[in-house]
CSV table of C-alpha atoms and ligand atoms in Angstrom, one decimal:
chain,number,residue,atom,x,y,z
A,1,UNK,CA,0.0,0.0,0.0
A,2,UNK,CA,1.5,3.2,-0.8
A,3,UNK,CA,0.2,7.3,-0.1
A,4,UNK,CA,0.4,9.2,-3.7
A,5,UNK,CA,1.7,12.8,-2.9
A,6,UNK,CA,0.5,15.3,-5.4
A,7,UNK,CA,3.0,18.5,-6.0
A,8,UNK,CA,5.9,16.2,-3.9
A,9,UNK,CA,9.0,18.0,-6.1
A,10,UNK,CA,7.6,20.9,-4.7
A,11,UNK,CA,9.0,23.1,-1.5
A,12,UNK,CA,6.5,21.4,1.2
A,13,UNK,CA,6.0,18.5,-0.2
A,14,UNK,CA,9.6,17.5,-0.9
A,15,UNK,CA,10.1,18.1,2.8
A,16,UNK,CA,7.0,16.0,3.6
A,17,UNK,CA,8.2,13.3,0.8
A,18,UNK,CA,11.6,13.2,3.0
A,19,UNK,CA,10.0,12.5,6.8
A,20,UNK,CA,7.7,9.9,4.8
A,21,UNK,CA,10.2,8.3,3.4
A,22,UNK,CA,12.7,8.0,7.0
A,23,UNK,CA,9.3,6.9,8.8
A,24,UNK,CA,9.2,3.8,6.2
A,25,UNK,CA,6.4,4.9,4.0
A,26,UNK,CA,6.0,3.9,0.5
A,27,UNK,CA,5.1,7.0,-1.5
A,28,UNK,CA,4.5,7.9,-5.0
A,29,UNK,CA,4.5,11.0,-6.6
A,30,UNK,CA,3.1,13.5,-8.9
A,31,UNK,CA,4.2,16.6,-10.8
A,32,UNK,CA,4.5,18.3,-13.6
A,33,UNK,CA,7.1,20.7,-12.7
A,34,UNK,CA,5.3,23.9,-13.3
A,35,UNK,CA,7.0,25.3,-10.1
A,36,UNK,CA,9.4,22.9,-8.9
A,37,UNK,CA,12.8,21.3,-10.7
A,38,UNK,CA,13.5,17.3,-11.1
A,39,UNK,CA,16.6,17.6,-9.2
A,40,UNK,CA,14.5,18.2,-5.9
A,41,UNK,CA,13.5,14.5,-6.5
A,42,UNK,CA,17.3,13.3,-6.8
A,43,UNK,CA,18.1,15.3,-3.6
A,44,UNK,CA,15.0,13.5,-1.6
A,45,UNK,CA,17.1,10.3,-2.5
A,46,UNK,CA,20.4,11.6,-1.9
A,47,UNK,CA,19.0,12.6,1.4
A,48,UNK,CA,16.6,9.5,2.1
A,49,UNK,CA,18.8,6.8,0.4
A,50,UNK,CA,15.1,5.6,-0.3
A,51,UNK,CA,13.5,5.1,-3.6
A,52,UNK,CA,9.9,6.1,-4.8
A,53,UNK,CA,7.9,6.4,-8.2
A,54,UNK,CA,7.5,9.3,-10.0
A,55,UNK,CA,5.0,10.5,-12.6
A,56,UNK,CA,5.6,13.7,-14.7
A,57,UNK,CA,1.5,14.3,-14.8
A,58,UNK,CA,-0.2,17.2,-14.9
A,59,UNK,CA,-3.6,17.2,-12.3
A,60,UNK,CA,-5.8,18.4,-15.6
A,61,UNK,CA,-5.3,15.3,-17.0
A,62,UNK,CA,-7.4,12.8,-15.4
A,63,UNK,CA,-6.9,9.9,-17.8
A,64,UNK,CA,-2.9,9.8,-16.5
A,65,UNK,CA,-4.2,10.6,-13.0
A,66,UNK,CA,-6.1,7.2,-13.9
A,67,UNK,CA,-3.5,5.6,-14.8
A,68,UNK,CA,-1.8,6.1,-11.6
A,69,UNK,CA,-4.1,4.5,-9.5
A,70,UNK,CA,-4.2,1.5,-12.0
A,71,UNK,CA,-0.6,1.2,-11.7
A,72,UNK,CA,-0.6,1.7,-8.0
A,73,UNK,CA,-2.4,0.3,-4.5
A,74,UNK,CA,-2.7,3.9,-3.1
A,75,UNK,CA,-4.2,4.0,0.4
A,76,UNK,CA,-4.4,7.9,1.0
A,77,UNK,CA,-3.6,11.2,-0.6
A,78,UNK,CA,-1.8,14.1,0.6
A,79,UNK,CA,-2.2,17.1,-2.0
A,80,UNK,CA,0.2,19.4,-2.5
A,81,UNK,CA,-0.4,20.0,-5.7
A,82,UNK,CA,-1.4,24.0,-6.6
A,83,UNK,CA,-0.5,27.6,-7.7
A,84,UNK,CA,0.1,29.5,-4.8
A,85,UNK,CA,1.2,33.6,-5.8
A,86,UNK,CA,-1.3,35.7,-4.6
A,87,UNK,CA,0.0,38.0,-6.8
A,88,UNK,CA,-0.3,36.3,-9.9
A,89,UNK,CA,-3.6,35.0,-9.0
A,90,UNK,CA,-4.9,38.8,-8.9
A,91,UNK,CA,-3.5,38.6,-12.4
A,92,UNK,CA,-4.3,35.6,-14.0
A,93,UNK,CA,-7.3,34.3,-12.2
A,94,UNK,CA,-8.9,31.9,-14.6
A,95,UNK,CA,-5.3,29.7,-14.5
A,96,UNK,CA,-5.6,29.3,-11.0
A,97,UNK,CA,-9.2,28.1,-10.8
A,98,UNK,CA,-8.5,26.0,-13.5
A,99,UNK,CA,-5.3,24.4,-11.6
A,100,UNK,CA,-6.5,24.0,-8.2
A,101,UNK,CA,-9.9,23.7,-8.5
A,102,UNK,CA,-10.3,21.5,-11.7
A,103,UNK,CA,-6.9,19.7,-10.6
A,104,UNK,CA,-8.6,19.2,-7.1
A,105,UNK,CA,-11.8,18.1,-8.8
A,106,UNK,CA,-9.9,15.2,-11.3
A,107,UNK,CA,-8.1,14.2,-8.3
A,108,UNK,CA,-11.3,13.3,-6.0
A,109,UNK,CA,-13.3,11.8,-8.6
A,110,UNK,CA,-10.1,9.3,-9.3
A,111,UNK,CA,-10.0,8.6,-5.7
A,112,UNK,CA,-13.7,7.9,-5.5
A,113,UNK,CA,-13.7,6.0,-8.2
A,114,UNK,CA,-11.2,3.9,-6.9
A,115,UNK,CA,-12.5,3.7,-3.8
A,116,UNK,CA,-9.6,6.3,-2.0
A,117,UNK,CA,-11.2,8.6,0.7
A,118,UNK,CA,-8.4,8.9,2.9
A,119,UNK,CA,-7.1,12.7,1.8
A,120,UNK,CA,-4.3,15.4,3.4
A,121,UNK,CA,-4.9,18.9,2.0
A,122,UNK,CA,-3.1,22.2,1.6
A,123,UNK,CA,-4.7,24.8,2.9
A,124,UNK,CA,-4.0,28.3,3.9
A,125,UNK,CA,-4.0,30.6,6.4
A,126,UNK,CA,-5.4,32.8,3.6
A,127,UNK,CA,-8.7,31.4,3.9
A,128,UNK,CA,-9.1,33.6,6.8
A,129,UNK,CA,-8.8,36.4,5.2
A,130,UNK,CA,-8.1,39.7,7.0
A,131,UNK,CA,-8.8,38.4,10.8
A,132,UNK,CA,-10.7,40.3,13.6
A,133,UNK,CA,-8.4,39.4,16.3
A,134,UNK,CA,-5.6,37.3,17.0
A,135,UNK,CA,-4.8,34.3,17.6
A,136,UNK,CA,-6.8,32.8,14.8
A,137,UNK,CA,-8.7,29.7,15.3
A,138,UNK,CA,-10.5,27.6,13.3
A,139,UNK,CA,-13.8,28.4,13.9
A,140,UNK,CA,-13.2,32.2,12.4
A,141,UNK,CA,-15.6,33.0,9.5
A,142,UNK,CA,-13.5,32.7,6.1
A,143,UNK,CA,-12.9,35.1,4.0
A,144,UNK,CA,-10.2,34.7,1.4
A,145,UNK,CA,-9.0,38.3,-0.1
A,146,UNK,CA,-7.6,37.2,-3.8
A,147,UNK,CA,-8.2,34.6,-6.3
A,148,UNK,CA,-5.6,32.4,-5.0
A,149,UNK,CA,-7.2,32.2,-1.2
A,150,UNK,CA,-10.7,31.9,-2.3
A,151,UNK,CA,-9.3,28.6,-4.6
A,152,UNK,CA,-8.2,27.2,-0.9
A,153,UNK,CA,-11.5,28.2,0.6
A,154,UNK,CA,-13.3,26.7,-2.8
A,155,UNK,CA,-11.9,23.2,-2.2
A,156,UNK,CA,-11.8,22.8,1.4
A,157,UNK,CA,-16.0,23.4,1.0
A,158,UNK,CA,-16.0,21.3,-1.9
A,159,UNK,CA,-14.3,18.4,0.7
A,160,UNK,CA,-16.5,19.1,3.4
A,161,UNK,CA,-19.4,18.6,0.5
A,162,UNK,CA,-17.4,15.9,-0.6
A,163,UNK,CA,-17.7,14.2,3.3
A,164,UNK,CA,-21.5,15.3,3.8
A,165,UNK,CA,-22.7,13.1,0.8
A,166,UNK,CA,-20.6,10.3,2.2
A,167,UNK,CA,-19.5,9.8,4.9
A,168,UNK,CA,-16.8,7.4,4.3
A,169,UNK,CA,-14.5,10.2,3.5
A,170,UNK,CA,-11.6,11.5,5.5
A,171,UNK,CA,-10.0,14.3,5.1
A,172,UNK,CA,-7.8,17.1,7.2
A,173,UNK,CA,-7.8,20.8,5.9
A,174,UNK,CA,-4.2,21.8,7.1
A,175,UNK,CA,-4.0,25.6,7.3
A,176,UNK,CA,-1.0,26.6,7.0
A,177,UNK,CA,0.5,29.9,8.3
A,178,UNK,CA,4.1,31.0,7.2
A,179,UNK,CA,6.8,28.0,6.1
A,180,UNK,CA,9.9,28.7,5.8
A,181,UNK,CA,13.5,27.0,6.7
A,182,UNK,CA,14.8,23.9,4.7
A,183,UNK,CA,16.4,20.7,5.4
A,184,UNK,CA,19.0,20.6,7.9
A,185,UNK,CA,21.5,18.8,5.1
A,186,UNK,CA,21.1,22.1,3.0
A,187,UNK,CA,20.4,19.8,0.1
A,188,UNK,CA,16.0,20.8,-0.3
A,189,UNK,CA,14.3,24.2,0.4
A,190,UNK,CA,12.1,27.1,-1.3
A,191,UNK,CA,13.4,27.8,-4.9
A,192,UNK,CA,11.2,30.7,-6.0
A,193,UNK,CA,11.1,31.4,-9.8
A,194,UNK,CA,12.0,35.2,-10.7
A,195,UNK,CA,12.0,37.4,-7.8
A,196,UNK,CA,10.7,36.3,-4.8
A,197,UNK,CA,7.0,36.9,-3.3
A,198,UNK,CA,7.6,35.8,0.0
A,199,UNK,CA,9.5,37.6,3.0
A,200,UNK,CA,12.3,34.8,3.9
A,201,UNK,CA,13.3,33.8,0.5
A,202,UNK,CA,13.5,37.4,-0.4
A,203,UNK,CA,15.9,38.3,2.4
A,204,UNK,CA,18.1,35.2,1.7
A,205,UNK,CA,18.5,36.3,-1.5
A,206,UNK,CA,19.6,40.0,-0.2
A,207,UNK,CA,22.3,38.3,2.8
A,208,UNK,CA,23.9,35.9,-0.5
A,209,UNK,CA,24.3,38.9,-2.9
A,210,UNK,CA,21.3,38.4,-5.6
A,211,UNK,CA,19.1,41.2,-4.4
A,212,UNK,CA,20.4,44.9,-3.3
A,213,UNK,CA,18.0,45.1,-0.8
A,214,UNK,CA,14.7,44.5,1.0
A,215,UNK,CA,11.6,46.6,0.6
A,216,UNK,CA,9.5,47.0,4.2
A,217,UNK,CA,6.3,46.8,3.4
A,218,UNK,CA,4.7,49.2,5.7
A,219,UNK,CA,5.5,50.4,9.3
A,220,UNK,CA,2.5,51.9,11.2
A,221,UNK,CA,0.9,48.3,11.9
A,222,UNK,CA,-0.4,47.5,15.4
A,223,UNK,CA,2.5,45.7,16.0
A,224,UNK,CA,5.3,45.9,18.4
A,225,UNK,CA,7.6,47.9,15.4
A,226,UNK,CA,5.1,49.1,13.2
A,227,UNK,CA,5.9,46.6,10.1
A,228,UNK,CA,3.5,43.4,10.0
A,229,UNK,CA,3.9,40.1,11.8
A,230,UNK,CA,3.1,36.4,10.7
A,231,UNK,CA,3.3,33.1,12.1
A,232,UNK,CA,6.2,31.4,10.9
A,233,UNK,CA,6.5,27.9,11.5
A,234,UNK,CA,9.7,25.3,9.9
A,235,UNK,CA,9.0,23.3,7.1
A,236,UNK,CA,10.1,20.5,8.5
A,237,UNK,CA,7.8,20.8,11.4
A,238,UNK,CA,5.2,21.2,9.0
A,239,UNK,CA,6.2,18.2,7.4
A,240,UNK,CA,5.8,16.6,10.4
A,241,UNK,CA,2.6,17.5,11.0
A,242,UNK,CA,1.8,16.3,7.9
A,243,UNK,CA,2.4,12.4,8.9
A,244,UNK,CA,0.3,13.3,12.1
A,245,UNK,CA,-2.8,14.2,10.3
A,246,UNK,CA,-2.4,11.3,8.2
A,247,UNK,CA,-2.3,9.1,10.9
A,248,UNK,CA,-5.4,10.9,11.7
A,249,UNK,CA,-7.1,10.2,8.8
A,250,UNK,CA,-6.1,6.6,8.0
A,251,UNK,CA,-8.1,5.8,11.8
A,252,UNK,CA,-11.1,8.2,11.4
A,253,UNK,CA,-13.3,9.3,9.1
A,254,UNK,CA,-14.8,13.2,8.7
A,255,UNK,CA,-13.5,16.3,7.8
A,256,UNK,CA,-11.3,18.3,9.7
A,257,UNK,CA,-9.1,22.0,9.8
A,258,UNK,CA,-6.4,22.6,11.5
A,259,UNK,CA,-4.1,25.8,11.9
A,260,UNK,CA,-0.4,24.7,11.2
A,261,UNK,CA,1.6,27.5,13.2
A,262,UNK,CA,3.5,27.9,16.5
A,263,UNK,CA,1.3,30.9,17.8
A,264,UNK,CA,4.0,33.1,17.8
A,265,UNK,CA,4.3,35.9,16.1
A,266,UNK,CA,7.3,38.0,14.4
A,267,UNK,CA,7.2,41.3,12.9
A,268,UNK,CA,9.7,41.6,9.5
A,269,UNK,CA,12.1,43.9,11.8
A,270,UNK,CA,12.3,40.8,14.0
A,271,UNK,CA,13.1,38.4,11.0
A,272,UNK,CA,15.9,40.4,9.5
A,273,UNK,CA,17.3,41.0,12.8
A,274,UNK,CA,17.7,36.9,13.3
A,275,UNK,CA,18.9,36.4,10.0
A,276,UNK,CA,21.3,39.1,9.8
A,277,UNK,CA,22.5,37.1,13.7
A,278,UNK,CA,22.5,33.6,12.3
A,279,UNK,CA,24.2,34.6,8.6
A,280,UNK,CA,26.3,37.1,9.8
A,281,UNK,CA,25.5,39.1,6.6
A,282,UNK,CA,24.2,43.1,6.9
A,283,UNK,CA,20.5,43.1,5.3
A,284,UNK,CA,19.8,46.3,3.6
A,285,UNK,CA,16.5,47.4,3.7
A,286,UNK,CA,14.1,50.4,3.2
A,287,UNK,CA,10.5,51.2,4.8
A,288,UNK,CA,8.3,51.2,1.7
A,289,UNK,CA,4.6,51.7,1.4
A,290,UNK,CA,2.6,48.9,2.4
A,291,UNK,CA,1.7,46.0,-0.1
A,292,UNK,CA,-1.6,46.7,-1.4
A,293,UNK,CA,-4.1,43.9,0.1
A,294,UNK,CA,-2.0,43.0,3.0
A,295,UNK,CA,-2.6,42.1,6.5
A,296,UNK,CA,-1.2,43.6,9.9
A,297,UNK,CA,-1.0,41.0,12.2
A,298,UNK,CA,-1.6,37.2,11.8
A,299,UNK,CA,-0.2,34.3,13.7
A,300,UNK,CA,-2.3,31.2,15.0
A,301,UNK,CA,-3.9,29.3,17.6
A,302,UNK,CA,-2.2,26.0,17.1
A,303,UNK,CA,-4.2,24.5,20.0
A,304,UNK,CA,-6.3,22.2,18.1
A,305,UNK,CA,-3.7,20.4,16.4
A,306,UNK,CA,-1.5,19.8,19.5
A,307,UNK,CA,-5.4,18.2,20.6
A,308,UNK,CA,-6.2,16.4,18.2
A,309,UNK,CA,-3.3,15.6,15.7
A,310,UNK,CA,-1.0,15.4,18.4
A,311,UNK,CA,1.2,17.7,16.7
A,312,UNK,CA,2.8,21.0,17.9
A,313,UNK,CA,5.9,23.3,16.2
A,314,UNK,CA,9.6,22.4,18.4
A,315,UNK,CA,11.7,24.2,15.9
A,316,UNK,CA,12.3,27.8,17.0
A,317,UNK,CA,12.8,31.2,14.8
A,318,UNK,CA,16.8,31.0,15.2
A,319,UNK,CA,16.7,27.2,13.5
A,320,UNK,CA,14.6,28.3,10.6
A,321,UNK,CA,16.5,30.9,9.7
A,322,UNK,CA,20.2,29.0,10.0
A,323,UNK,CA,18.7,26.1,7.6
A,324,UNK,CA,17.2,28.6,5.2
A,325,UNK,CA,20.6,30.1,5.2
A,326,UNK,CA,22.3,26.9,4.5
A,327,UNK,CA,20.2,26.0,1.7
A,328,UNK,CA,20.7,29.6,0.3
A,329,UNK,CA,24.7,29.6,1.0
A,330,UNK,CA,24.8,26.1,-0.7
A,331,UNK,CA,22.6,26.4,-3.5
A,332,UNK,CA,23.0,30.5,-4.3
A,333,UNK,CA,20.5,29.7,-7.7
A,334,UNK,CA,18.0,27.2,-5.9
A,335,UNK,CA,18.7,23.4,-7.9
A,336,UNK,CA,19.5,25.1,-11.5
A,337,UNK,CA,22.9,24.1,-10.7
A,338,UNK,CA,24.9,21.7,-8.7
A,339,UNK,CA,22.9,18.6,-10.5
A,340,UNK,CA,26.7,16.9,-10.2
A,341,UNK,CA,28.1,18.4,-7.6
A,342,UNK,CA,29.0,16.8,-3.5
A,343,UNK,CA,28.1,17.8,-0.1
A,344,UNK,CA,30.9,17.8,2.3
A,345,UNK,CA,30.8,16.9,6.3
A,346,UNK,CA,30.1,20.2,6.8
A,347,UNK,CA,27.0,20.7,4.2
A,348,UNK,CA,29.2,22.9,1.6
A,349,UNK,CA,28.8,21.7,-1.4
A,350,UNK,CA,32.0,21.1,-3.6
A,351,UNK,CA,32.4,20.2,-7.2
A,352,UNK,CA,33.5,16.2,-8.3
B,401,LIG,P1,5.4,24.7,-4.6
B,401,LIG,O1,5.0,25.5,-5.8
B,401,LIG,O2,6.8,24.6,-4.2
B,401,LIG,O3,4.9,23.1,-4.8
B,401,LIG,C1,3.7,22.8,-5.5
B,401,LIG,C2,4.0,21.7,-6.5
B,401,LIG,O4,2.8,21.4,-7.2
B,401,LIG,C3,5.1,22.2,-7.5
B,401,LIG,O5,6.1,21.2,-7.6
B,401,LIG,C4,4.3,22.2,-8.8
B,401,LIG,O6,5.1,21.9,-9.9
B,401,LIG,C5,3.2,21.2,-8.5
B,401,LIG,N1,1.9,21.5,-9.3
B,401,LIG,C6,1.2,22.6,-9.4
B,401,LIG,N2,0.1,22.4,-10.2
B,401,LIG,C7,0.2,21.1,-10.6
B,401,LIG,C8,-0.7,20.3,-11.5
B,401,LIG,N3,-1.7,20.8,-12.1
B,401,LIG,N4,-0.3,19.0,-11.7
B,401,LIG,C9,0.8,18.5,-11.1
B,401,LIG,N5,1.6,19.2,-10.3
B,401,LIG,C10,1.3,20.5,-10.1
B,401,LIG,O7,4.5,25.1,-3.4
B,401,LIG,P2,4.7,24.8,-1.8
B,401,LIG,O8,5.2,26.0,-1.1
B,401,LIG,O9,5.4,23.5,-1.6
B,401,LIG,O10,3.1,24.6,-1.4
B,401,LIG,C11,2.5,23.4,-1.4
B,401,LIG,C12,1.0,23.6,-1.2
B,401,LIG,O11,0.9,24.3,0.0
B,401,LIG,C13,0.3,24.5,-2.3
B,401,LIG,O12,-1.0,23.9,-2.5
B,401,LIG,C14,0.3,25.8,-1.6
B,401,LIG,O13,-0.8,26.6,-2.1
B,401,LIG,C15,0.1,25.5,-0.1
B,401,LIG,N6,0.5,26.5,0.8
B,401,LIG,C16,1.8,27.0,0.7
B,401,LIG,C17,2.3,28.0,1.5
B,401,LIG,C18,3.6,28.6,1.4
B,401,LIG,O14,3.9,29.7,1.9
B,401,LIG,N7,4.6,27.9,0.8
B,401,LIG,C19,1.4,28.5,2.5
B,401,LIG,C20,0.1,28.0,2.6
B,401,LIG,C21,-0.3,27.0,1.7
B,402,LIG,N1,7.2,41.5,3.4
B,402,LIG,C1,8.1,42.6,3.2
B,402,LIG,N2,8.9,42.7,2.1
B,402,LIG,C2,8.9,41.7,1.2
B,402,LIG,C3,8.1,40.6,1.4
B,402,LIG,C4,7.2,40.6,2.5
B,402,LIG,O1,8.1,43.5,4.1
B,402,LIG,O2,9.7,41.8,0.2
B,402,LIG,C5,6.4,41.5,4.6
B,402,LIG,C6,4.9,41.4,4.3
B,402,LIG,O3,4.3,42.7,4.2
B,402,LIG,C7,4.4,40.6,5.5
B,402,LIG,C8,5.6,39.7,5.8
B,402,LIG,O4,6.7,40.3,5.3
B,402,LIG,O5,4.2,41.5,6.6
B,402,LIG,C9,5.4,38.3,5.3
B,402,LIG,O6,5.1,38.3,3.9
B,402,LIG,P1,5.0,37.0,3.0
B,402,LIG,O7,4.7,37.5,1.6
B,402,LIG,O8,6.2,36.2,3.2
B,402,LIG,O9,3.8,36.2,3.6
B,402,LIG,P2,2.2,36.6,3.6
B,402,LIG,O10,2.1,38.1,3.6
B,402,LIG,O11,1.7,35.9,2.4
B,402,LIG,O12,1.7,36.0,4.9
């Protein structure tokens, strides 16, 4: 019996893909490498010494979809799988219905058909939208603020339809808050294409050389400095989490969220100041208008998955930010290059 992971070259899932494999699972995966590289796949070898199959299919294509579930004994799902740049989702709306929601669609009615109800999704803490107060729980109204969020909130009430007309169906909504951090051997982490969205990869990229510097959005926030806080939380405690709600799943059946953070909060101040201590590297930076559609403060109640996943966040602010540094030091242009290249004791990597 094996768990198909959907979007597993990706940054979450690879990480995810990695703890399955060490905790003796037999996984096989999907993508079509519309934001990921192959070469995350050889490094979740290199790092597992496991093996696993691999389809290059795309979700819209439900007769190789089919295929995989003929070919395989798949017990449960986790799906990765999606677009996920707010940004471009403002821009290009239809594509990301069409992706996530149609992709989300083929991939259910396979699993039905073959009689798979045992599903892991990736949610958002975008499907909260703009929150009254914090902590955010699960029981706050939703209210995604851009195409991309409202795809998330879409498919996690598509599940919960999905569960109501049968209830054989198991499935955890994971919300996550803020992942960042990599694999302690430096060898996976987050390989935006272009310039990065996202706070930590962009100020990475500043502390290696690639970016002048970083734009603050915003400083008159409620917050302790005035720039906006999140929640963020290690991919590889997220990963982690992942195996817990699957555990979940595979022994009950219904339809569950649960918020993915560590209930701590740091403002963007805060995060350059710990990378600049852990890298050693000066992070320019300017105070810049806020980002249009932004929120002020959002971190999470994480009590219900400690509960009821038995899950909760050990890795701290200082340990993200030393392994996203070492995956940014090693790998200064994400897996473009080093497809031949050696990690030594110390995680440098060094040509053969
Ligand atoms: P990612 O882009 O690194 O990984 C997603 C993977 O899915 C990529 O490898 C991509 O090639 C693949 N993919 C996309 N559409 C596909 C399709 N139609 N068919 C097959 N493969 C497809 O993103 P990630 O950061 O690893 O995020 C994983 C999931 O978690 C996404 O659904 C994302 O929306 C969600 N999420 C991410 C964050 C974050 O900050 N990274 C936060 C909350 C939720
Ligand atoms: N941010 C910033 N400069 C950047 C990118 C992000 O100041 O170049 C801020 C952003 O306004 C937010 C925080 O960093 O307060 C986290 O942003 P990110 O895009 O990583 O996450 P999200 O806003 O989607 O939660």
């Amino acid at each position: 019996m094996g768990l198909l992971i959907t979007g597993g070259a990706g940054y979450i899932g690879s990480h995810t893909c990695v703890e399955l494999l060490n905790a003796g699972y037999h996984i096989v995966i999907v993508d079509n490498f519309s934001n990921s590289k192959p070469e995350s796949l050889n490094r979740i070898r290199r790092i597992t010494g496991k093996d696993f199959t691999f389809y290059n299919v795309d979700l819209l294509d439900k007769d190789g979809l089919e295929s995989i579930f003929y070919e395989n004994e798949i017990e449960a799902v986790m799906h990765f799988a999606g677009l996920k740049s707010v940004g471009e989702s403002v821009a290009l709306p239809l594509r990301y219905y069409l992706n996530n929601i149609t992709g989300t669609l083929n991939l259910c009615e396979v699993m039905k058909e073959h009689g798979v109800k045992q599903l892991v999704f990736s949610s958002s803490a975008t499907v909260y939208g703009n929150p009254d107060s914090v902590p955010i729980d699960e029981g706050f109204t939703l209210g995604a603020t851009n195409p991309y969020g409202r795809t998330k909130q879409m498919i996690e009430e598509i599940l919960s339809d999905l569960f109501h007309s049968d209830n054989e169906w198991s499935i955890a909504l994971l919300r996550y808050f803020n992942p960042i951090g990599a694999h302690k051997s430096g060898l996976i982490g987050e390989d935006p294409n272009g310039i990065p969205n996202n706070l930590m990869p962009f100020i990475s990229q500043v502390a290696v050389g690639k970016r002048y510097e970083l734009n603050v959005f915003g400083d008159n926030y409620p917050s302790r400095d005035g720039t906006g806080v999140r929640d963020y939380i290690h991919v590889v405690d997220l990963a982690i989490g992942h195996i817990k709600a699957l555990k979940k799943v595979l022994e009950t059946k219904g339809v569950d969220a649960y918020n993915l953070g560590t209930g701590i909060g740091y403002s963007v101040l805060e995060m350059i100041k710990n990378f600049e201590k852990v890298s050693g590297r000066k992070i320019p930076c300017k105070i810049v208008d806020p980002r249009p559609g932004d929120i002020g403060i959002c971190y999470a109640n994480p009590v219900k998955a400690k509960e009821e996943l038995g899950w909760i966040a050990y890795r701290g602010i200082e340990e993200m930010c030393e392994d996203t540094w070492r995956w940014q030091i090693n790998n200064p242009n994400g897996y473009e290059e080093h497809a031949n290249l050696t990690i030594t004791n110390n995680n440098i990597i060094q040509e053969v």
